[in-house]
PDB file of C-alpha atoms in Angstrom:
ATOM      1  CA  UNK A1368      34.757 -12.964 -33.005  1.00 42.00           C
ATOM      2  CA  UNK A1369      36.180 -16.369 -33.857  1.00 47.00           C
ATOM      3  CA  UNK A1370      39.742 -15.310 -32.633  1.00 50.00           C
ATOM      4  CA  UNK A1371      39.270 -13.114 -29.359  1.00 57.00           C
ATOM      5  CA  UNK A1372      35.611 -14.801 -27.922  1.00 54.00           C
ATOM      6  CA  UNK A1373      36.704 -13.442 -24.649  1.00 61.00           C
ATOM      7  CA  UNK A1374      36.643  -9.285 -26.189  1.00 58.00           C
ATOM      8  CA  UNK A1375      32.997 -10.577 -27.540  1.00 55.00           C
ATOM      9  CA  UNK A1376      31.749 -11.480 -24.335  1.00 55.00           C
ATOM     10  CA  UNK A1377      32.458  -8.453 -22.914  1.00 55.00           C
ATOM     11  CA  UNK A1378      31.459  -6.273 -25.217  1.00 50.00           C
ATOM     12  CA  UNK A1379      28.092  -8.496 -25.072  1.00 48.00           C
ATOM     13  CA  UNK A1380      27.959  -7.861 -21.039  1.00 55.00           C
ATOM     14  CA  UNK A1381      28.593  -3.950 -21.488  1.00 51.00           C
ATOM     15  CA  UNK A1382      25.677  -3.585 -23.696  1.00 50.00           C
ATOM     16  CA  UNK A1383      23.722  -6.429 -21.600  1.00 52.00           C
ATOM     17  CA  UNK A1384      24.690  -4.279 -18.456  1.00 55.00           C
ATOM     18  CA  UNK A1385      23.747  -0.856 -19.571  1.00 58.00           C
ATOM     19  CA  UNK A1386      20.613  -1.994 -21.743  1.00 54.00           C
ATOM     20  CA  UNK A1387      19.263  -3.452 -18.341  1.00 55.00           C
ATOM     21  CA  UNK A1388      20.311  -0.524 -16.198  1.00 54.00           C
ATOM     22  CA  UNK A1389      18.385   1.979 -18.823  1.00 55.00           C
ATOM     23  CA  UNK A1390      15.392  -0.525 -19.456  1.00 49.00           C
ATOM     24  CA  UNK A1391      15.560  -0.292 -14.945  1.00 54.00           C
ATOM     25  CA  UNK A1392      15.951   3.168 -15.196  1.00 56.00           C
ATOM     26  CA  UNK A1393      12.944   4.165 -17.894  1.00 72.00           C
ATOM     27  CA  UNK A1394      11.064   1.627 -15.696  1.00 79.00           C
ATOM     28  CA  UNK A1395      11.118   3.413 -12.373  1.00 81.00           C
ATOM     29  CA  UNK A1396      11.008   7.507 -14.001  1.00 90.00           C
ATOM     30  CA  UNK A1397       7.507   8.892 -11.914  1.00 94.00           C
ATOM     31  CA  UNK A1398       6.284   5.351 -10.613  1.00 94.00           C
ATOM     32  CA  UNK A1399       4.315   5.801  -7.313  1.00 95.00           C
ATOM     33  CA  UNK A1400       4.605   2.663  -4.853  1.00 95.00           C
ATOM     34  CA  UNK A1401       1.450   2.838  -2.871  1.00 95.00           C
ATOM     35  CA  UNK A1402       2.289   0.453  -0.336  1.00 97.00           C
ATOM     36  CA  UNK A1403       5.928   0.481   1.683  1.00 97.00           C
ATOM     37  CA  UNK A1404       6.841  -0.413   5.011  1.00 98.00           C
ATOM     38  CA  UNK A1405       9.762   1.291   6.559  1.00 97.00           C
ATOM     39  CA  UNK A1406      11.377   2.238   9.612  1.00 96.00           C
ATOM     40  CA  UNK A1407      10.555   2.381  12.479  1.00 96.00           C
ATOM     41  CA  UNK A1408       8.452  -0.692  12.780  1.00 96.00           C
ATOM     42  CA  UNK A1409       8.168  -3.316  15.085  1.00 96.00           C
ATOM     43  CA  UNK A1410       9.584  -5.389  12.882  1.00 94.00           C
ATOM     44  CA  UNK A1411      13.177  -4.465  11.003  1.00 96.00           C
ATOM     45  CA  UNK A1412      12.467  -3.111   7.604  1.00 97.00           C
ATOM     46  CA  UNK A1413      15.014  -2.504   4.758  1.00 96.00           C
ATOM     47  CA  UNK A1414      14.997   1.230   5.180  1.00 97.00           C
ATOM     48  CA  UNK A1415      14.007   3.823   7.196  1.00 97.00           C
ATOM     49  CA  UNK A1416      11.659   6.986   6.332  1.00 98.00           C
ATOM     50  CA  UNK A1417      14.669   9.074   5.360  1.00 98.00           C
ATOM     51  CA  UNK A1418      16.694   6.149   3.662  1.00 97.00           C
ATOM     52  CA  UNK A1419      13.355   5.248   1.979  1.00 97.00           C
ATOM     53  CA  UNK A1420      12.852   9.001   0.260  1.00 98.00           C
ATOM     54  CA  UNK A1421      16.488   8.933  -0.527  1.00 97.00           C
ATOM     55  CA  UNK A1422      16.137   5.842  -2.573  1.00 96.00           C
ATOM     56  CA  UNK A1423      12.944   7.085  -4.285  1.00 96.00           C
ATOM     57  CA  UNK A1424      14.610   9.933  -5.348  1.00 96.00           C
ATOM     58  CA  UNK A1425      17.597   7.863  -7.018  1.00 95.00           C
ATOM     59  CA  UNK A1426      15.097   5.758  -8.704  1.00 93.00           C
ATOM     60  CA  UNK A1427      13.582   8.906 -10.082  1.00 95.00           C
ATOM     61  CA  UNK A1428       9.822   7.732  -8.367  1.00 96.00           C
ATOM     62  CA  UNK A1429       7.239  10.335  -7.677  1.00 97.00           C
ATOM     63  CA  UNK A1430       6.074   9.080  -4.458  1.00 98.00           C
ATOM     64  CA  UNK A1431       5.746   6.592  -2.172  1.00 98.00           C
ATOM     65  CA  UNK A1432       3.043   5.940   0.544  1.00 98.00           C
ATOM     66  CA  UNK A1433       4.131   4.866   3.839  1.00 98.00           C
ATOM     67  CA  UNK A1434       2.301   1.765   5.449  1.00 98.00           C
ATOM     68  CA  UNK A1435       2.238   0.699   8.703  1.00 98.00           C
ATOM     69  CA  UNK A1436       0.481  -2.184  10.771  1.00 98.00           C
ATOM     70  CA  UNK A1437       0.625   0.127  14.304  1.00 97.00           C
ATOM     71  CA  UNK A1438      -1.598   3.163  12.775  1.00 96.00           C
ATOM     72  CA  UNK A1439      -0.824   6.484  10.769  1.00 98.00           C
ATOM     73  CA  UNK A1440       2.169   7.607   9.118  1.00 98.00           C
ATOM     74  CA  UNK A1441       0.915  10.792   7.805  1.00 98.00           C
ATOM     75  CA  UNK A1442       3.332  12.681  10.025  1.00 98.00           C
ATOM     76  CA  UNK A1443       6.066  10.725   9.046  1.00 98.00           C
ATOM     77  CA  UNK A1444       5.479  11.441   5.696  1.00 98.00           C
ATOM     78  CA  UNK A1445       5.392  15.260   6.210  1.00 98.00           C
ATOM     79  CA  UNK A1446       8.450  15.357   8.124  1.00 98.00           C
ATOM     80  CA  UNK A1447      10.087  13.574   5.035  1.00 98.00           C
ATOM     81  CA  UNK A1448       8.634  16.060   2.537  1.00 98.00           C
ATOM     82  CA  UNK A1449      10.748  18.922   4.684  1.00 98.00           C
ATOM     83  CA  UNK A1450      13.528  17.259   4.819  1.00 97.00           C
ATOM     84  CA  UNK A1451      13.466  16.695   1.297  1.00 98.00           C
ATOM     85  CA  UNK A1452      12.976  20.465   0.884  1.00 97.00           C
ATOM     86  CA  UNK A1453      15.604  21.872   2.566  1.00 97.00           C
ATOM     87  CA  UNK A1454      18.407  18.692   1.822  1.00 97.00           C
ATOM     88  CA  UNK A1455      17.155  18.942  -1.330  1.00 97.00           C
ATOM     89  CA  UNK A1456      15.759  22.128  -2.548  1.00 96.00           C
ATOM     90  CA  UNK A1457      13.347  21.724  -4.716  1.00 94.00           C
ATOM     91  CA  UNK A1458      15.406  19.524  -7.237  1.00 96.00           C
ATOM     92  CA  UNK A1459      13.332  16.674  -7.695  1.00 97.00           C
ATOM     93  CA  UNK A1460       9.166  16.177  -7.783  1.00 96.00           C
ATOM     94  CA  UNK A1461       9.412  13.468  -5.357  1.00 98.00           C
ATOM     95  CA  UNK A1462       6.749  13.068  -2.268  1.00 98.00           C
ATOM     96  CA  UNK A1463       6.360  11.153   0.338  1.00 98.00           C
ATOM     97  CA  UNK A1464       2.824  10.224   1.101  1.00 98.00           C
ATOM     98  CA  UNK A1465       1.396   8.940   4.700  1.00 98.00           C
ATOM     99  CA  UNK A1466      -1.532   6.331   5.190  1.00 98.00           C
ATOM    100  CA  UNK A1467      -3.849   4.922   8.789  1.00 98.00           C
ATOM    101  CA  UNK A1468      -4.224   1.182   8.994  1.00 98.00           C
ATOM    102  CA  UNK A1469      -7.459   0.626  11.075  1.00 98.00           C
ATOM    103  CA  UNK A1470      -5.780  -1.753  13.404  1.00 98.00           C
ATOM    104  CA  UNK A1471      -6.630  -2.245  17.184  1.00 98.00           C
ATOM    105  CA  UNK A1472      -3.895   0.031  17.577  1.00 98.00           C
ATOM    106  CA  UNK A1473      -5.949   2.660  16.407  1.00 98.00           C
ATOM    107  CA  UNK A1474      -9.341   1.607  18.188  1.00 98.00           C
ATOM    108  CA  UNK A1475     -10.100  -0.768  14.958  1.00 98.00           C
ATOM    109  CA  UNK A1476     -12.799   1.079  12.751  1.00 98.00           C
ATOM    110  CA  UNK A1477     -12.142   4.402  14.222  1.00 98.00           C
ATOM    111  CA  UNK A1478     -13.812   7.675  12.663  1.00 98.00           C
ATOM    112  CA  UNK A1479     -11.898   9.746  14.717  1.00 98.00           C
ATOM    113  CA  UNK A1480      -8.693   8.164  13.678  1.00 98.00           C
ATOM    114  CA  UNK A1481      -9.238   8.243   9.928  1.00 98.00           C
ATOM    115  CA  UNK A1482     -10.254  11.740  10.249  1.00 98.00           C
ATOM    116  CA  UNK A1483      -7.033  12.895  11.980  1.00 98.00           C
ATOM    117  CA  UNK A1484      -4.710  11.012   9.761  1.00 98.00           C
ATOM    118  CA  UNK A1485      -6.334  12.614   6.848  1.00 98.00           C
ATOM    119  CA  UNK A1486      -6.583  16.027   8.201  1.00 98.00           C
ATOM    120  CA  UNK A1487      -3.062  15.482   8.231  1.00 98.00           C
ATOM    121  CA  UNK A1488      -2.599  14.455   4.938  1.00 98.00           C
ATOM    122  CA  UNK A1489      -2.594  10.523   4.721  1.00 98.00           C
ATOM    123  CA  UNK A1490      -3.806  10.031   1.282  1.00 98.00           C
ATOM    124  CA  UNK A1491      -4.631   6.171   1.799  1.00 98.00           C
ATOM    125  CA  UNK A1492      -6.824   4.361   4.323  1.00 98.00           C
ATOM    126  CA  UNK A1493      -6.073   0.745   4.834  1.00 98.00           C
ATOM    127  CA  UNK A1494      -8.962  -1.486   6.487  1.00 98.00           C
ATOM    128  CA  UNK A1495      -7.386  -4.004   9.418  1.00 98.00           C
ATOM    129  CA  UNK A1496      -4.302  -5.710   8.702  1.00 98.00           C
ATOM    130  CA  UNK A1497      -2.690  -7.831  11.534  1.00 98.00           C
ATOM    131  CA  UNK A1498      -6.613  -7.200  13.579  1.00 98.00           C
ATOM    132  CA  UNK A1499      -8.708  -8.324  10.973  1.00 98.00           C
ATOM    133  CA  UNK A1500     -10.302 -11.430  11.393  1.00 98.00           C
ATOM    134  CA  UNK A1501      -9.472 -13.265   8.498  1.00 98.00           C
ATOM    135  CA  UNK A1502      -5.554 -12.452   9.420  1.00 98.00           C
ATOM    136  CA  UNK A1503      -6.063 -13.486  12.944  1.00 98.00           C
ATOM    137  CA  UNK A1504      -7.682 -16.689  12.408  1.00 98.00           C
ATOM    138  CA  UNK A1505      -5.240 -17.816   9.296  1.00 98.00           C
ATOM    139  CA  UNK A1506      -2.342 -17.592  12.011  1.00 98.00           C
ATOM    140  CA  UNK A1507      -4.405 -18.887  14.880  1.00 98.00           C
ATOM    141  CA  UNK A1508      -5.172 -15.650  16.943  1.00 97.00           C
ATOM    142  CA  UNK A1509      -8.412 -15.537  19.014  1.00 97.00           C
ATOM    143  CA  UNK A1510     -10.300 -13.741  16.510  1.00 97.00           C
ATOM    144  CA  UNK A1511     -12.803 -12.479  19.380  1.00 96.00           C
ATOM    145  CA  UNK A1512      -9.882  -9.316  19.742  1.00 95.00           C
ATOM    146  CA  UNK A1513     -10.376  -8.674  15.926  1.00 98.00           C
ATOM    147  CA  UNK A1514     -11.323  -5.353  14.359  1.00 98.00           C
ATOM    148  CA  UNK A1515     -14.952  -6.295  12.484  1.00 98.00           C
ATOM    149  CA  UNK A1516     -15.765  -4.674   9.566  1.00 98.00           C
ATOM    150  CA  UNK A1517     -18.785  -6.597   8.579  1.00 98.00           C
ATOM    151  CA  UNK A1518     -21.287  -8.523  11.259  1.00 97.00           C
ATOM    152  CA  UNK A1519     -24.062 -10.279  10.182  1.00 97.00           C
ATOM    153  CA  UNK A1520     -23.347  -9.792   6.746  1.00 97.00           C
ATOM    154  CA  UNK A1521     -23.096  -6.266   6.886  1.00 98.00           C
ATOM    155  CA  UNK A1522     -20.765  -3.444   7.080  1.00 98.00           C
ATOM    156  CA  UNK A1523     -20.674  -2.098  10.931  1.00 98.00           C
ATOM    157  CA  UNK A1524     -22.410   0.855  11.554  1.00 98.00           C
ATOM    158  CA  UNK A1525     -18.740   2.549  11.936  1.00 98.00           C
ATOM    159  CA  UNK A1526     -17.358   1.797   8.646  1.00 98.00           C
ATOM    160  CA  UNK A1527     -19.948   4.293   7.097  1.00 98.00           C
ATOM    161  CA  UNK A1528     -18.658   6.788   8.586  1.00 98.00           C
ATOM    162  CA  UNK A1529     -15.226   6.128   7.378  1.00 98.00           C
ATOM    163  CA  UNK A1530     -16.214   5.567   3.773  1.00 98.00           C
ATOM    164  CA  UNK A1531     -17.754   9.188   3.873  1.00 98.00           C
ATOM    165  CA  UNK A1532     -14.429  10.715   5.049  1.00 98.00           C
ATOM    166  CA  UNK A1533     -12.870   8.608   2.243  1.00 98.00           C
ATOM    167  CA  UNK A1534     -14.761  10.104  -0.037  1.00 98.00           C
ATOM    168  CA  UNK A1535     -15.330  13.483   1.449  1.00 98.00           C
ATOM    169  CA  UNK A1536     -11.158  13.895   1.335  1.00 98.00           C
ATOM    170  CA  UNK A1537     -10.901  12.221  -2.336  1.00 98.00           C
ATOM    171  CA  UNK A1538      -8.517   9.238  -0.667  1.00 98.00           C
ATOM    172  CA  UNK A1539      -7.788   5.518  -1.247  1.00 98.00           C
ATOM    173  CA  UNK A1540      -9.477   2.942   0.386  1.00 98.00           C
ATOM    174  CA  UNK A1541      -7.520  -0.383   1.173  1.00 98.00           C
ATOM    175  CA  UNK A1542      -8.687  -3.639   1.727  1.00 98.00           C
ATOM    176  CA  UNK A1543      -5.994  -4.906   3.429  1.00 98.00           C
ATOM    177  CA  UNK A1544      -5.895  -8.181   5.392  1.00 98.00           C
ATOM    178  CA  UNK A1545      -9.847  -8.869   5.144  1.00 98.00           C
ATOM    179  CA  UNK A1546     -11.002 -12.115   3.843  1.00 98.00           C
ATOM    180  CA  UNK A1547     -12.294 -12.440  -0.009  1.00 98.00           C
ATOM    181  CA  UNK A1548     -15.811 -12.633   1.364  1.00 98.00           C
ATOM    182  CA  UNK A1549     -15.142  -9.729   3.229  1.00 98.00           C
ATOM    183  CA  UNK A1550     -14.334  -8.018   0.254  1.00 98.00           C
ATOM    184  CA  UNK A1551     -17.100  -8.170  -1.771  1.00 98.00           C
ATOM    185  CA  UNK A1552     -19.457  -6.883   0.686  1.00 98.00           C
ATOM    186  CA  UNK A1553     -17.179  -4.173   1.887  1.00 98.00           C
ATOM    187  CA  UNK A1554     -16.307  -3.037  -1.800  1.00 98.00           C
ATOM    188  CA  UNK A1555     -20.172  -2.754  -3.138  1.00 98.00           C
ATOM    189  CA  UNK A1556     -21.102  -0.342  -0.189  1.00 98.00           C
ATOM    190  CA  UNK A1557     -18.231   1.479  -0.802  1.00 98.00           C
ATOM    191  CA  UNK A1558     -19.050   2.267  -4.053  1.00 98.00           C
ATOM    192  CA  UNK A1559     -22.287   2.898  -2.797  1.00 98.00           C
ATOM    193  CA  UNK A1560     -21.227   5.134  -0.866  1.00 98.00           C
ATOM    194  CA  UNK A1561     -19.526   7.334  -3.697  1.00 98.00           C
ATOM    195  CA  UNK A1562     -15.964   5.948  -2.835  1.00 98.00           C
ATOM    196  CA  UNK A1563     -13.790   6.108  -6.324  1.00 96.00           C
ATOM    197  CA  UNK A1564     -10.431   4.748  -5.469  1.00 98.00           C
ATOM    198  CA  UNK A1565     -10.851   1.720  -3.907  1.00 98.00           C
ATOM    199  CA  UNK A1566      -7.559  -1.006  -4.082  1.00 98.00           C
ATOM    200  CA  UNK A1567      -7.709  -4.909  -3.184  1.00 98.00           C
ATOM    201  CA  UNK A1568      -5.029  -5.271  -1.286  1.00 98.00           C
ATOM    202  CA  UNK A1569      -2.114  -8.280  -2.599  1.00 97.00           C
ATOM    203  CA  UNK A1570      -5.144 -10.188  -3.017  1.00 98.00           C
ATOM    204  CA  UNK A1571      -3.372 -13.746  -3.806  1.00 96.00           C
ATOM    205  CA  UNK A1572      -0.844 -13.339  -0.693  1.00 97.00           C
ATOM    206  CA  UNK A1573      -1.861 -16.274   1.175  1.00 97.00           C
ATOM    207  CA  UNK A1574      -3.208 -14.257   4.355  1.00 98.00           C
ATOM    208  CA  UNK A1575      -5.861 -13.258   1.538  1.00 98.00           C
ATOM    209  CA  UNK A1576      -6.360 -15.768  -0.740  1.00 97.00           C
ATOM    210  CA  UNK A1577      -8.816 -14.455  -3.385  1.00 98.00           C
ATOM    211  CA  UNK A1578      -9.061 -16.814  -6.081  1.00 98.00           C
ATOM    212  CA  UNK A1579      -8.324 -15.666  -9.412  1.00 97.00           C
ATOM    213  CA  UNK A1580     -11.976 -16.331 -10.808  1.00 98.00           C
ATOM    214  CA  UNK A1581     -13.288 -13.859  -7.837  1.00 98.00           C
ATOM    215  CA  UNK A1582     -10.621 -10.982  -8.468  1.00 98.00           C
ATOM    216  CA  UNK A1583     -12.048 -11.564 -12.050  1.00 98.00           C
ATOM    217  CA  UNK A1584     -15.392 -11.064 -10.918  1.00 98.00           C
ATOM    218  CA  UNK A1585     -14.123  -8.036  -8.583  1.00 98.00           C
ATOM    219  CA  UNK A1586     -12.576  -5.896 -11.445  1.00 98.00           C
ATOM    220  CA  UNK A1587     -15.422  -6.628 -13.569  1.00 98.00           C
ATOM    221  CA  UNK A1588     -18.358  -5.779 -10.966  1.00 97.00           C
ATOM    222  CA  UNK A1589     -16.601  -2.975  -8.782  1.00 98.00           C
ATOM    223  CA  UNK A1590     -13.606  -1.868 -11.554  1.00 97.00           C
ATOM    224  CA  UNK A1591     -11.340  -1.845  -8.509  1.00 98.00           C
ATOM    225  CA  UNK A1592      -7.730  -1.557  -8.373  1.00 97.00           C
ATOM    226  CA  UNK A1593      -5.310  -5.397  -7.937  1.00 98.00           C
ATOM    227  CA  UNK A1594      -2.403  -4.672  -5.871  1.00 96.00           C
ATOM    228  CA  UNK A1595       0.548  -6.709  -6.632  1.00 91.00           C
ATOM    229  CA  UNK A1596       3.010  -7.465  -4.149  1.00 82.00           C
TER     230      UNK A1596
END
């Protein structure tokens, strides 16, 4: 090694290089990203639907769910699954997974619209994102347009009704862009409602801001699910 530190070196790399690309590679076998945004948006995202599967099934992933901000991707997400069926055929265990953000877009906290996205398979329901209050007043929106999810200190009447079709079709529920206060209330009549998968949504991004101590408390009280972004 003394004599040729150059052949070391690259010897070292080699190994370096294919230890990280098989660490990488273990890493990603059957991982399920639950939260992805994707083409087409109306902002540009890295990939789009068909790019996005393709990638996933490089990486060896299960699945991926599809988020957007402007409503449902469930049909998206079908549309992928065929196309990974007959480009494909059947040579992976990759799927493609869609989702409903209850946005403004979708008439806020909107039965109806949760019940059609899951009819047609969205396996995740995300609570307002870009409407929620919390999100509209942290980048100084009028917060009168907002999507309300609790008034009063309580849940509205509506989101009731969406926590039993969360529940009734075995789904996610997201917390998305509410505020940490929000959460708490939102997440205890949840689980009183019988809801079992219930995620806090990239709770220390700064739209959302939950202190450490509270998602702490929220684990611990609700045994809910941290997203990390």
């Amino acid at each position: 090694s003394k004599s040729n530190p150059d052949l070391l070196s690259k010897i070292y790399n080699v190994h370096y290089k294919r230890g990280r690309e098989n660490m990488s590679s273990n890493l990603m076998k059957g991982v399920i990203d639950m939260h992805v945004h994707s083409n087409p948006d109306l902002r540009l995202r890295a990939y789009d639907d068909f790019e996005l599967m393709e990638a996933g099934i490089r990486a060896g992933a299960r699945g991926i769910v599809i988020k957007t901000h402007q409503g449902s991707t469930a049909e998206r997400a079908y549309l992928c699954n065929r196309y990974n069926e007959r480009v494909h055929g059947g040579t992976n265990d990759f799927t493609m997974f869609g989702s409903i953000t209850l946005n403004r877009v979708v008439g806020g906290i909107n039965p109806k619209a949760a019940e059609t996205a899951l009819k047609l398979g969205a396996k995740v329901v995300w609570l307002p994102t870009q409407s929620a209050r919390n999100h509209m007043e942290k980048v100084g929106q009028d917060a009168s347009q907002c999507a309300e999810v609790v008034r009063d200190g309580k849940i509205v009447p509506e989101l009731s009704d969406i926590f039993q079709l969360v529940k009734d079709f075995d789904a996610v529920l997201g917390t998305a862009h509410i505020s940490p206060k929000e959460a708490f209330i939102v997440v205890e009549e949840a689980r009183n409602a019988g809801i079992k998968k219930i995620v806090l949504t990239h709770p220390e991004w700064w739209i959302v801001d939950m202190s450490l101590e509270d998602q702490i408390r929220m684990v611990k009280d609700y045994d809910v699910i941290l997203e990390r972004c």
